[in-house]
Amino acid sequence: MTYQRFEDLPVWQTAAELYELTEDLLENERFKATRGFRDQLDRAALSVSNNIAEGFERGTTNELLAFIYIARGSAGEVRSMLVLKERRARKAAWTADLKSLISNLKSLAESCSRQLRAWADSLQNSDIKGQRHLTDKLRQKEEQRKRADEFEKTLLRQLPAWHPKRKEAEEKGLI
């Protein structure tokens, strides 16, 4: 699937939710933290979605990859800060809803990290250098390659289950 807007990316939507819930946490009276901690958590959470957006708008795969890794680092930073706060929670009077909110935030940060890692892996294995480098001829060539791949998968699916080529394709996860 090709996305035209960063807002449509599932990982950006997860990152936006991460930031929104981080704001909820920071507004919770029971969440005690220094001003520096609060500011850093706020910036790190916002950095995830912002770096996804900036990388998406850049125009080259290398730039996108760089921003994906920055976003992933920020997601890790959010998770680390929350884990450290949890370790200190034994001394705090946290309610069940506050504990649940922090658990949800850690899960969202981890989800962002996983999605960003998968996206980066797929981009690193791509021949496309990015929209700036994508000429009409390269677009056409990429489209032909995709059609040929789909045709090959269709042929492999039509082979009997015992056929060695079909078995090989299934083992590789091609069909």
mmCIF file of N, CA and C in Angstrom, residues 43-49 51-52 65-81 109-110 112-114 116-117:
data_model
loop_
_atom_site.group_PDB
_atom_site.id
_atom_site.type_symbol
_atom_site.label_atom_id
_atom_site.label_comp_id
_atom_site.label_asym_id
_atom_site.label_seq_id
_atom_site.Cartn_x
_atom_site.Cartn_y
_atom_site.Cartn_z
ATOM 1 N N ARG A 43 8.591 16.137 25.289
ATOM 2 C CA ARG A 43 9.342 16.328 24.034
ATOM 3 C C ARG A 43 9.608 14.999 23.331
ATOM 4 N N ALA A 44 9.975 13.983 24.102
ATOM 5 C CA ALA A 44 10.277 12.678 23.496
ATOM 6 C C ALA A 44 9.030 12.078 22.844
ATOM 7 N N ALA A 45 7.888 12.177 23.527
ATOM 8 C CA ALA A 45 6.644 11.623 22.971
ATOM 9 C C ALA A 45 6.239 12.359 21.697
ATOM 10 N N LEU A 46 6.368 13.674 21.700
ATOM 11 C CA LEU A 46 6.027 14.463 20.514
ATOM 12 C C LEU A 46 7.007 14.199 19.372
ATOM 13 N N SER A 47 8.247 13.929 19.715
ATOM 14 C CA SER A 47 9.294 13.692 18.722
ATOM 15 C C SER A 47 9.008 12.474 17.843
ATOM 16 N N VAL A 48 8.328 11.482 18.390
ATOM 17 C CA VAL A 48 8.059 10.265 17.609
ATOM 18 C C VAL A 48 7.227 10.609 16.375
ATOM 19 N N SER A 49 6.064 11.217 16.577
ATOM 20 C CA SER A 49 5.194 11.541 15.433
ATOM 21 C C SER A 49 5.810 12.609 14.537
ATOM 22 N N ASN A 51 8.997 13.234 13.888
ATOM 23 C CA ASN A 51 10.069 12.705 13.045
ATOM 24 C C ASN A 51 9.543 11.781 11.958
ATOM 25 N N ILE A 52 8.471 11.064 12.249
ATOM 26 C CA ILE A 52 7.830 10.259 11.200
ATOM 27 C C ILE A 52 7.334 11.192 10.097
ATOM 28 N N LEU A 65 14.759 7.155 6.216
ATOM 29 C CA LEU A 65 15.355 6.192 7.143
ATOM 30 C C LEU A 65 15.981 6.881 8.351
ATOM 31 N N ALA A 66 16.690 7.972 8.106
ATOM 32 C CA ALA A 66 17.325 8.696 9.215
ATOM 33 C C ALA A 66 16.277 9.164 10.219
ATOM 34 N N PHE A 67 15.170 9.697 9.732
ATOM 35 C CA PHE A 67 14.126 10.187 10.632
ATOM 36 C C PHE A 67 13.361 9.042 11.297
ATOM 37 N N ILE A 68 13.239 7.916 10.605
ATOM 38 C CA ILE A 68 12.609 6.743 11.222
ATOM 39 C C ILE A 68 13.434 6.300 12.429
ATOM 40 N N TYR A 69 14.755 6.284 12.262
ATOM 41 C CA TYR A 69 15.610 5.867 13.379
ATOM 42 C C TYR A 69 15.564 6.867 14.534
ATOM 43 N N ILE A 70 15.458 8.143 14.223
ATOM 44 C CA ILE A 70 15.320 9.146 15.286
ATOM 45 C C ILE A 70 13.995 8.931 16.019
ATOM 46 N N ALA A 71 12.924 8.707 15.264
ATOM 47 C CA ALA A 71 11.610 8.462 15.871
ATOM 48 C C ALA A 71 11.651 7.212 16.746
ATOM 49 N N ARG A 72 12.317 6.192 16.257
ATOM 50 C CA ARG A 72 12.423 4.949 17.034
ATOM 51 C C ARG A 72 13.202 5.183 18.326
ATOM 52 N N GLY A 73 14.253 5.976 18.232
ATOM 53 C CA GLY A 73 15.008 6.319 19.433
ATOM 54 C C GLY A 73 14.156 7.074 20.436
ATOM 55 N N SER A 74 13.335 7.977 19.949
ATOM 56 C CA SER A 74 12.445 8.739 20.835
ATOM 57 C C SER A 74 11.410 7.830 21.494
ATOM 58 N N ALA A 75 10.899 6.853 20.754
ATOM 59 C CA ALA A 75 9.949 5.899 21.339
ATOM 60 C C ALA A 75 10.629 5.097 22.448
ATOM 61 N N GLY A 76 11.873 4.728 22.219
ATOM 62 C CA GLY A 76 12.637 4.031 23.254
ATOM 63 C C GLY A 76 12.868 4.910 24.471
ATOM 64 N N GLU A 77 13.111 6.185 24.227
ATOM 65 C CA GLU A 77 13.307 7.129 25.326
ATOM 66 C C GLU A 77 12.040 7.243 26.175
ATOM 67 N N VAL A 78 10.889 7.333 25.530
ATOM 68 C CA VAL A 78 9.615 7.402 26.265
ATOM 69 C C VAL A 78 9.453 6.155 27.126
ATOM 70 N N ARG A 79 9.695 5.003 26.526
ATOM 71 C CA ARG A 79 9.545 3.742 27.260
ATOM 72 C C ARG A 79 10.506 3.679 28.445
ATOM 73 N N SER A 80 11.739 4.088 28.238
ATOM 74 C CA SER A 80 12.731 4.087 29.313
ATOM 75 C C SER A 80 12.304 4.985 30.468
ATOM 76 N N MET A 81 11.832 6.168 30.147
ATOM 77 C CA MET A 81 11.412 7.104 31.193
ATOM 78 C C MET A 81 10.237 6.536 31.990
ATOM 79 N N ALA A 109 4.474 2.872 22.957
ATOM 80 C CA ALA A 109 5.860 3.193 22.593
ATOM 81 C C ALA A 109 6.537 1.977 21.977
ATOM 82 N N GLU A 110 6.285 0.809 22.547
ATOM 83 C CA GLU A 110 6.867 -0.412 22.000
ATOM 84 C C GLU A 110 6.290 -0.729 20.623
ATOM 85 N N CYS A 112 5.207 1.470 18.450
ATOM 86 C CA CYS A 112 5.873 2.408 17.529
ATOM 87 C C CYS A 112 7.244 1.871 17.141
ATOM 88 N N SER A 113 8.008 1.417 18.125
ATOM 89 C CA SER A 113 9.351 0.895 17.853
ATOM 90 C C SER A 113 9.306 -0.279 16.885
ATOM 91 N N ARG A 114 8.391 -1.206 17.124
ATOM 92 C CA ARG A 114 8.285 -2.382 16.243
ATOM 93 C C ARG A 114 7.888 -1.985 14.827
ATOM 94 N N LEU A 116 8.249 0.924 13.353
ATOM 95 C CA LEU A 116 9.331 1.690 12.723
ATOM 96 C C LEU A 116 10.460 0.767 12.287
ATOM 97 N N ARG A 117 10.764 -0.244 13.091
ATOM 98 C CA ARG A 117 11.809 -1.199 12.736
ATOM 99 C C ARG A 117 11.427 -1.951 11.460
#
